[in-house]
XYZ file of C-alpha atoms in Angstrom:
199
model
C 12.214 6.510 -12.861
C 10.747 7.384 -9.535
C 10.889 6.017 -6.625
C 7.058 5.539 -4.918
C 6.136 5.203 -0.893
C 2.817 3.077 -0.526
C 2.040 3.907 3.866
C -0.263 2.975 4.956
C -1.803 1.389 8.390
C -4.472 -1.456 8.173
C -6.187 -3.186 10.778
C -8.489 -5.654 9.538
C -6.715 -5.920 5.757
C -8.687 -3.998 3.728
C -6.245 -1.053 3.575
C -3.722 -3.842 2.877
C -5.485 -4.953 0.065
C -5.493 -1.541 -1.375
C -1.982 -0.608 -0.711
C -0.736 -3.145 -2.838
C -3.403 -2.177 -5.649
C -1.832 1.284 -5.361
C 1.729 -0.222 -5.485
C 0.854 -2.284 -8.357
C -0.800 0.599 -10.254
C 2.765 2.602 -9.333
C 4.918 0.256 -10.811
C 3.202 -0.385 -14.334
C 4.314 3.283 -14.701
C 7.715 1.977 -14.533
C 8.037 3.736 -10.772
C 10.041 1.471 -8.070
C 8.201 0.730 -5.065
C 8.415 0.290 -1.618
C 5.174 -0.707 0.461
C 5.882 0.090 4.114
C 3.271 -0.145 7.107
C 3.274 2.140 9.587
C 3.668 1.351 13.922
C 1.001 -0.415 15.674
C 0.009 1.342 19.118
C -2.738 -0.978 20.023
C -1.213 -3.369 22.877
C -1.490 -6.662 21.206
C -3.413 -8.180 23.277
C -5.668 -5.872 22.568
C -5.318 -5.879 18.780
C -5.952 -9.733 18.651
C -9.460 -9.536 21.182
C -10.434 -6.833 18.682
C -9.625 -9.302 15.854
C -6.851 -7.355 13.888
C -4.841 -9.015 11.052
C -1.580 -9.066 12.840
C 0.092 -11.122 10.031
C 0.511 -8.386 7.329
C 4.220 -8.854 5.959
C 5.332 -5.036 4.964
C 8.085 -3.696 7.265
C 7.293 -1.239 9.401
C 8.276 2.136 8.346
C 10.432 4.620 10.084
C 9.771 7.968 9.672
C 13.228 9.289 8.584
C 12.386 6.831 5.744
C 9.732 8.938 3.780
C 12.236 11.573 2.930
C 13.989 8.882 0.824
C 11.244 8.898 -1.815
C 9.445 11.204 -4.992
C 6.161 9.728 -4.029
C 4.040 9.160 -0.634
C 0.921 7.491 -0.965
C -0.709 6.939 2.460
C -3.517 5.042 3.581
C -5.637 4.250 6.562
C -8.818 3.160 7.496
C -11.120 6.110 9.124
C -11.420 6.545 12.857
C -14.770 8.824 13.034
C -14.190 10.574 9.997
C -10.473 11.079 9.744
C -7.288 9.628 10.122
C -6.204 6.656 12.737
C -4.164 7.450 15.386
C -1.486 4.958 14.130
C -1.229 6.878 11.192
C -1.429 10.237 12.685
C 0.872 9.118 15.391
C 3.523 8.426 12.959
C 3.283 11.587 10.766
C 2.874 13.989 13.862
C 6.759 12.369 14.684
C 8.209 13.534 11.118
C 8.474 17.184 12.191
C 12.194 17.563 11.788
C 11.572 16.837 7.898
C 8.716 19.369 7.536
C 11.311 22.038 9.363
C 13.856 20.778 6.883
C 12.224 21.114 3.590
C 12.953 17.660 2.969
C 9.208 16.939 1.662
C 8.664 19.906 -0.431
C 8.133 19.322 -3.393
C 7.725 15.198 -3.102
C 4.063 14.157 -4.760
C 1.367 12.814 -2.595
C -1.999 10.939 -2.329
C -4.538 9.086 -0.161
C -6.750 6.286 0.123
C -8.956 4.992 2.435
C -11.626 2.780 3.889
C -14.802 2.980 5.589
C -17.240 0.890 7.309
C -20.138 2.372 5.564
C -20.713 4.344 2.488
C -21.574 7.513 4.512
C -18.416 6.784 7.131
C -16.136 9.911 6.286
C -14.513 8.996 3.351
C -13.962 12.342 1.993
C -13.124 13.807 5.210
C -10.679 11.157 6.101
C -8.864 12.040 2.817
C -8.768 15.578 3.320
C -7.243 14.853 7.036
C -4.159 13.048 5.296
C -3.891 15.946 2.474
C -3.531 18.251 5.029
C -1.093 16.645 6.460
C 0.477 16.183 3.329
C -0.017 20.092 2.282
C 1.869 20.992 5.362
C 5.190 18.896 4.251
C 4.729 20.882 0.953
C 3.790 17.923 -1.376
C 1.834 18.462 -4.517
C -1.495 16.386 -4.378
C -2.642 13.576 -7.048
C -6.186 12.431 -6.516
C -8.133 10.502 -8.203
C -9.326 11.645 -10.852
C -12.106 10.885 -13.369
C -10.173 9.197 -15.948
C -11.399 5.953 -13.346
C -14.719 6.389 -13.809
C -16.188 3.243 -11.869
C -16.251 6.043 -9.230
C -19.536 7.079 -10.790
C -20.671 3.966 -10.643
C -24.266 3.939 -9.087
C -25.478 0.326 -9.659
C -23.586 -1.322 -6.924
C -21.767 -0.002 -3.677
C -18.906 1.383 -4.944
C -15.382 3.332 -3.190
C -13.649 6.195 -4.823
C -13.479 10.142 -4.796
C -11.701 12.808 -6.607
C -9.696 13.177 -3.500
C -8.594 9.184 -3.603
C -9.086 5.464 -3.831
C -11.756 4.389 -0.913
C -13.164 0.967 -0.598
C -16.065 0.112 1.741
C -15.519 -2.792 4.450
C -19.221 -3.218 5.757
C -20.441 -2.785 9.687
C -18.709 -6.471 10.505
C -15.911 -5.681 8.278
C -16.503 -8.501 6.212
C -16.983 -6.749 2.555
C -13.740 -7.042 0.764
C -12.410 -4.279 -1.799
C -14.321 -5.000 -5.185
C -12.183 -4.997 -8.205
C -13.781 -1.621 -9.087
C -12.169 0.085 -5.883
C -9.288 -2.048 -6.854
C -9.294 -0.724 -10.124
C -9.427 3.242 -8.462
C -6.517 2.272 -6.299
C -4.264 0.909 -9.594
C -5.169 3.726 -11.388
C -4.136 6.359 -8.734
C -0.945 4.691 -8.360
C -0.087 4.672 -11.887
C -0.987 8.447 -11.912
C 0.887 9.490 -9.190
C 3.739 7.799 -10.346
C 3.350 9.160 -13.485
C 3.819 12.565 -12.328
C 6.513 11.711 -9.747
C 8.498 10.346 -12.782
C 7.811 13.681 -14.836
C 9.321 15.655 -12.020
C 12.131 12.888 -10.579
C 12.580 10.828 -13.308
């Protein structure tokens, strides 16, 4: 079977929460998986006045270690409608693979959070897409098969483009098991189709 890359960069534990969603999705498709987190940048002194989860227990990832999978998945929280710098940091560093080849052809996705419903989801997605475009990875969204995306009785994450979750303006909203749900079933999918072309 395939072997599956969950990246992602969280600093208050919601994109935590999802990354292992998306992991757990991944591996009921019979996909190994590796969770990884990328660098932190913020000084830590810093990151604990700002009240970042510091405790998260995925290794940190090194950048010649993405070549060693099928699948990336990658996830961050959005910085004013796209990508952090943490996580943009660490992908701007892997251009010796992109000159390489060594991505091409590897299958990709996002997720991501936002404070608010209206906070740049979709553009935050389509920032780490590019990205992922440019290494020459084919793209698995989200797709409608997870319909709680068109949920409209409650606040709700999700978008063709990925899993989302919503954290709230104090960051105290968790993921609800419908986001959760989005983030399983986009892991099972990409793994799916990282085991049709690896496995």
């Amino acid at each position: 079977m395939s072997k599956v890359l969950v990246l992602y960069y969280s600093s208050y534990g919601h994109i935590e929460t999802m990354a292992h969603a998306i992991a757990e999705g991944a591996r009921s498709a019979g996909a190994e998986v590796d969770i990884k987190r990328v660098p932190e940048t913020v000084p830590e002194e810093v990151a604990k006045g700002a009240g970042y989860k510091l405790d998260q227990a995925a290794p940190v990832a090194k950048v010649s270690d993405i070549a060693d999978y099928d699948a990336i998945i990658v996830g961050t929280g959005t910085r004013f409608g796209r990508m952090s710098s943490q996580m943009a940091a660490f992908l701007d560093q892997a251009g010796g693979l992109w000159a390489s080849g060594a991505l091409n052809g590897k299958v990709g996705g996002a997720f991501t959070s936002t404070n608010t419903q209206h906070g740049g989801q979709e553009t935050t997605l389509f920032s780490i897409i590019t990205n992922l475009l440019h290494f020459g990875m084919t793209i698995v969204g989200l797709d409608y098969g997870h319909a709680g995306q068109m949920h409209d009785k409650d606040l709700v994450g999700g978008a063709p483009y990925g899993a989302t979750t919503i954290a709230g303006a104090d960051g105290s909203r968790q993921p609800s098991e419908i986001d959760l749900e989005g983030a399983r079933y986009q892991g099972r999918r990409v793994a799916e189709v990282a085991n049709k072309l690896f496995g």
